[in-house]
Coordinates of C-alpha atoms in Angstrom, one line a residue:
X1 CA -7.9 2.4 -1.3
X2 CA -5.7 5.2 -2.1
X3 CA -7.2 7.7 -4.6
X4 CA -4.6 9.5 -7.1
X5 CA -3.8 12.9 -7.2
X6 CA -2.4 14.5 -10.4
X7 CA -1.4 18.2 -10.8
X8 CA 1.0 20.3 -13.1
X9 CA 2.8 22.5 -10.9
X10 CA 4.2 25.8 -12.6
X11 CA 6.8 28.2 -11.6
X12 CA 8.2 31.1 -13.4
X13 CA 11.7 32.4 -12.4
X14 CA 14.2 34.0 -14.4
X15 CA 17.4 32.5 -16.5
X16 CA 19.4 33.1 -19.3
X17 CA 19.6 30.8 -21.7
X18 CA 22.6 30.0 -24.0
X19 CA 22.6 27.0 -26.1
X20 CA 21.0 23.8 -25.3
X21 CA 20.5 23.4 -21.4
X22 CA 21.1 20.2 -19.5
X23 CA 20.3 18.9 -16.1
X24 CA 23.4 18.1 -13.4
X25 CA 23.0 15.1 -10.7
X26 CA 24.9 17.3 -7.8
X27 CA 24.3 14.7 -5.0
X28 CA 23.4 10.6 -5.1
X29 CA 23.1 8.4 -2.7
X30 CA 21.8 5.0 -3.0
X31 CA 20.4 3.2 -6.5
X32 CA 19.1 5.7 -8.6
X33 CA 19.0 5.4 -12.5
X34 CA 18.1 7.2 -15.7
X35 CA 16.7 5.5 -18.5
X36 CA 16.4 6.8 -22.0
X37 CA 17.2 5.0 -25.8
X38 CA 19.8 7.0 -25.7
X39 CA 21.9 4.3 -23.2
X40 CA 23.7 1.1 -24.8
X41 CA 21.1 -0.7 -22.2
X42 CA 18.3 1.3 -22.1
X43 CA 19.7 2.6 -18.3
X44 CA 22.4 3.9 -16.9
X45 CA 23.6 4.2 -12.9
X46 CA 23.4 7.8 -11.9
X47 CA 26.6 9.3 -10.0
X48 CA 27.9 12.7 -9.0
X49 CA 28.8 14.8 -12.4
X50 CA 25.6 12.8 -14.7
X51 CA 24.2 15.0 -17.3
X52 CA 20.9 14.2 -18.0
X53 CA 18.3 15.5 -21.3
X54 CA 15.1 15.9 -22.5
X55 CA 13.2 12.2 -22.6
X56 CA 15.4 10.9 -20.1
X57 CA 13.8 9.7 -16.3
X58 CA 15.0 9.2 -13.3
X59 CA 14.3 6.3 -11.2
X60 CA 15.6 6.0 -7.1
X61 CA 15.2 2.9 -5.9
X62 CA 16.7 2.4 -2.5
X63 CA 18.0 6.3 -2.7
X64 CA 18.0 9.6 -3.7
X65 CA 19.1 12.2 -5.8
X66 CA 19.6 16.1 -6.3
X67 CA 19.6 17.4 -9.9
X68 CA 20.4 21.2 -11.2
X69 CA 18.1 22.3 -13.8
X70 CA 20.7 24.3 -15.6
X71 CA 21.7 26.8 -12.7
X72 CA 18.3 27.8 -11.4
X73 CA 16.1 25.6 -9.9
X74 CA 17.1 22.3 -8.1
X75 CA 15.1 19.2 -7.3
X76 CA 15.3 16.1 -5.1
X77 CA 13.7 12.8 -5.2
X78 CA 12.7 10.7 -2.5
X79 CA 12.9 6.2 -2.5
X80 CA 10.9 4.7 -4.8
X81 CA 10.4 8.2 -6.8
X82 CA 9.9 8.6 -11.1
X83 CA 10.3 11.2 -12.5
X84 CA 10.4 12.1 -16.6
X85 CA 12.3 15.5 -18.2
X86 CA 9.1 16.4 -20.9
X87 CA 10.9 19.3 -21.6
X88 CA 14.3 21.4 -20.9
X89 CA 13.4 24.6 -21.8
X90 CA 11.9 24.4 -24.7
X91 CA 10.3 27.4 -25.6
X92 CA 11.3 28.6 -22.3
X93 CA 9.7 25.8 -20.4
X94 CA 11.0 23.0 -18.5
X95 CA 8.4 20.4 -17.3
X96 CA 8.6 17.2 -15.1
X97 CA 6.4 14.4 -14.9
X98 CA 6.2 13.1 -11.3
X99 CA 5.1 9.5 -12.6
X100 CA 5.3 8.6 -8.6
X101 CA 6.4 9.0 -5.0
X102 CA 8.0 12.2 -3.6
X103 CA 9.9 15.5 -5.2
X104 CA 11.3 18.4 -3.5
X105 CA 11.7 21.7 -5.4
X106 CA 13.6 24.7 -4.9
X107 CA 13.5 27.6 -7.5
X108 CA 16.6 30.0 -7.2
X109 CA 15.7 33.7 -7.9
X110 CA 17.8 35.4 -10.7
X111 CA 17.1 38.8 -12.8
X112 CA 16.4 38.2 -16.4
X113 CA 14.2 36.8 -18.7
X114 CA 11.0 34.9 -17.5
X115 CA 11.2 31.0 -17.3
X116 CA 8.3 28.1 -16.3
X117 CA 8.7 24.9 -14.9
X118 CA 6.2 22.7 -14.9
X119 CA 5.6 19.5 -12.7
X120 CA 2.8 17.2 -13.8
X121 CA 0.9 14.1 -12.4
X122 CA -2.6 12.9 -14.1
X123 CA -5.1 15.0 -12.5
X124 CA -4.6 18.9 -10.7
X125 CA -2.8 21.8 -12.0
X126 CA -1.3 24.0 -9.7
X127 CA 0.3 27.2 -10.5
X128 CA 3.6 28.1 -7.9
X129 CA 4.4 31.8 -7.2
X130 CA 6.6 30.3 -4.2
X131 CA 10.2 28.7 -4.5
X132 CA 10.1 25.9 -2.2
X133 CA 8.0 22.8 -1.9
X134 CA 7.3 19.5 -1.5
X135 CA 4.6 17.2 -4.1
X136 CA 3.6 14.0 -2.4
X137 CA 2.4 11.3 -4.7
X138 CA 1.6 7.1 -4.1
X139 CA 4.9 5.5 -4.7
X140 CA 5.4 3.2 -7.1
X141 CA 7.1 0.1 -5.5
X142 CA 7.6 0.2 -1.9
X143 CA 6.3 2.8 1.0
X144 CA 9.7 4.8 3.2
X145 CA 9.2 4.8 6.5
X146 CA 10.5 7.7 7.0
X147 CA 8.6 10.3 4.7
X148 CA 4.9 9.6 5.0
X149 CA 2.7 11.9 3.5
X150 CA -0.9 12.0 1.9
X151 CA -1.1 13.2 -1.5
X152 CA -0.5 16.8 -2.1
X153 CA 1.7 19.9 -2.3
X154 CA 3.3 21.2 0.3
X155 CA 4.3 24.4 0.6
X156 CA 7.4 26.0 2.6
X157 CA 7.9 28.8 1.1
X158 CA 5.5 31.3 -1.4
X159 CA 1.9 29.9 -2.5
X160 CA 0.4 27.5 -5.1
X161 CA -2.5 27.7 -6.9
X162 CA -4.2 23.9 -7.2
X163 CA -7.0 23.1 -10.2
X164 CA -8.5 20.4 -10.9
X165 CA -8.1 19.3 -14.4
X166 CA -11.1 20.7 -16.4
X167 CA -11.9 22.6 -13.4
X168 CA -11.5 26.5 -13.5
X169 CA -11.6 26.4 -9.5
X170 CA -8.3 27.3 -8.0
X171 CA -7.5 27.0 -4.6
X172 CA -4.7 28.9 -3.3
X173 CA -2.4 27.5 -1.0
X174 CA -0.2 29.8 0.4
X175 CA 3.5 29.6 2.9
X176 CA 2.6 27.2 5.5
X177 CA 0.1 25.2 4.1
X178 CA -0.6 22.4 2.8
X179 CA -3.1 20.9 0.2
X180 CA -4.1 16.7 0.6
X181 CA -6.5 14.4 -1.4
X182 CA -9.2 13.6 0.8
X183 CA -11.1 10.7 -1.1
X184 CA -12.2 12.8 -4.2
X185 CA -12.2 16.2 -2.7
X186 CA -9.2 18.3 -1.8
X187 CA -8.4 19.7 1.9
X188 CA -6.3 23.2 2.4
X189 CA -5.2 23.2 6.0
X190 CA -1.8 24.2 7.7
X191 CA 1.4 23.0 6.9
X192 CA 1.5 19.9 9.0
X193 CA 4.7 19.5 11.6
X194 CA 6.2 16.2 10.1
X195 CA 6.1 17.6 6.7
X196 CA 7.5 20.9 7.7
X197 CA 10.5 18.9 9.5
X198 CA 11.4 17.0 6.6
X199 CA 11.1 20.4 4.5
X200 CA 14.3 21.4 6.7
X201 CA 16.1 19.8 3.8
X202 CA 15.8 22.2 1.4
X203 CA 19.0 24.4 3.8
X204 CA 21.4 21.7 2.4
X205 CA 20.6 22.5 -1.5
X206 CA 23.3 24.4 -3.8
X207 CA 22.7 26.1 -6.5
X208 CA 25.3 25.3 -9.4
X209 CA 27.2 28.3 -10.5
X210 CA 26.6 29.4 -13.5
X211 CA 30.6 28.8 -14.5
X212 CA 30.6 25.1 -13.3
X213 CA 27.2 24.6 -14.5
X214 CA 28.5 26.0 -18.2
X215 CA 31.2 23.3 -17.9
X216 CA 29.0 20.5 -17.7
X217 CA 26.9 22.1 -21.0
X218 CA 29.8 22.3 -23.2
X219 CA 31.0 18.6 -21.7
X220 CA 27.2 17.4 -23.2
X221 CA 28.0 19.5 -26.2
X222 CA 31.7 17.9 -26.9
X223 CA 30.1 14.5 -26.1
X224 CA 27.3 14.7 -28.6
X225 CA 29.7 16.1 -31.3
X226 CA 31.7 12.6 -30.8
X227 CA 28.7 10.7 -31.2
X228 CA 27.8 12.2 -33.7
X229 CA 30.9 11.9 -35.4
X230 CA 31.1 7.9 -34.9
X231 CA 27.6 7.4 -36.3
X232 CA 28.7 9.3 -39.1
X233 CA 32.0 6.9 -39.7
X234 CA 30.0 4.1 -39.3
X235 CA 27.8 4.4 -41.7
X236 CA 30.1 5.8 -44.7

């Protein structure tokens, strides 16, 4: 019996922050989907160029996807991964709900004003001062042969702090290690080989510039106007 293993993960870097900020899909490959009542059908196929918001989540099926949250940090599901936007900086926070399977995250290190992401699952908080990791969950409707993990957070690069909810206990876990659910308890041991192999991935994300990434916010902006506009029409 697998034993679930929540925690919020938090990481403060630095962005600027002009108008309302989006998220980017900068790579796809497979079935992935956002859903949100925002969508004629309650989902929409995710391709290269999709801009997605606050409320929306992302579901990869047989696939995966990268997404640019605005020009600073960049994620990456896994199969048979959900994840939910809570926030997009919103009182300068962004936070994720990993609902299952597995995320890669990758904080890019600016000059400027203080930003946190948070990552949340039902149980642990974990605090990141690093910029690159990996939080394993059970997946939702299938098992990928080739990324399997016990429950935890990884950690390539930096250290996490890992709290049981209503705990005060933290456990640090630092470059190179690795924190798993062991039953109830937690285990800190070293970054295990497979893991840090698979971790080799984060050399292939981009970080958005901030020009292109500007583009796409004032594409969401131009787009909302229209909407907005047609609503209007249609109920005059």
């Amino acid at each position: 019996m697998r034993t679930l293993f929540g925690f919020c993960l938090f990481i403060v870097f630095s962005w600027s922050v002009l108008g309302e900020e989006v998220a980017v899909v900068s790579f796809v490959q497979g079935v992935n989907y956002a859903k949100s009542d925002r969508f004629k059908t309650g989902r929409e196929t995710l391709k290269l160029g999709s801009i997605l918001e606050k409320g929306d989540t992302i579901v990869s099926e047989e696939g995966s996807c990268e997404i640019q949250l605005a020009t600073h940090a960049t994620i990456r599901t896994n199969k048979y991964t959900e994840i939910k936007i809570d926030r997009l900086l919103d009182n300068s926070q962004t936070a994720l709900e990993l609902v299952s399977g597995k995320l890669f995250v990758k904080a890019h290190k600016e000059d400027g004003e203080r930003r946190q992401l948070n990552i949340a699952t039902p149980s642990y908080v974990a605090g990141v001062r690093g910029t690159e990791f990996l939080v394993a969950t059970p997946n939702s409707d299938g098992e990928d042969d080739e990324i399997k993990l016990d429950t935890g957070v990884y950690v390539n690069e930096g250290s996490v702090g890992v709290t049981p909810n209503g705990s005060k206990n933290e456990v640090v876990v630092s470059e190179n290690e690795e924190i798993v659910s062991k039953g109830n308890k937690l285990k800190k041991q070293i970054l295990n080989e497979f893991a840090k192999e698979k971790m080799k991935i984060f050399a292939e994300f981009n970080q958005l510039k901030k020009e292109n990434y500007e583009r796409y916010k004032e594409q969401r902006r131009k787009n909302s106007e229209i909407l907005n506009q047609f609503k209007s029409q249609e109920t005059d």
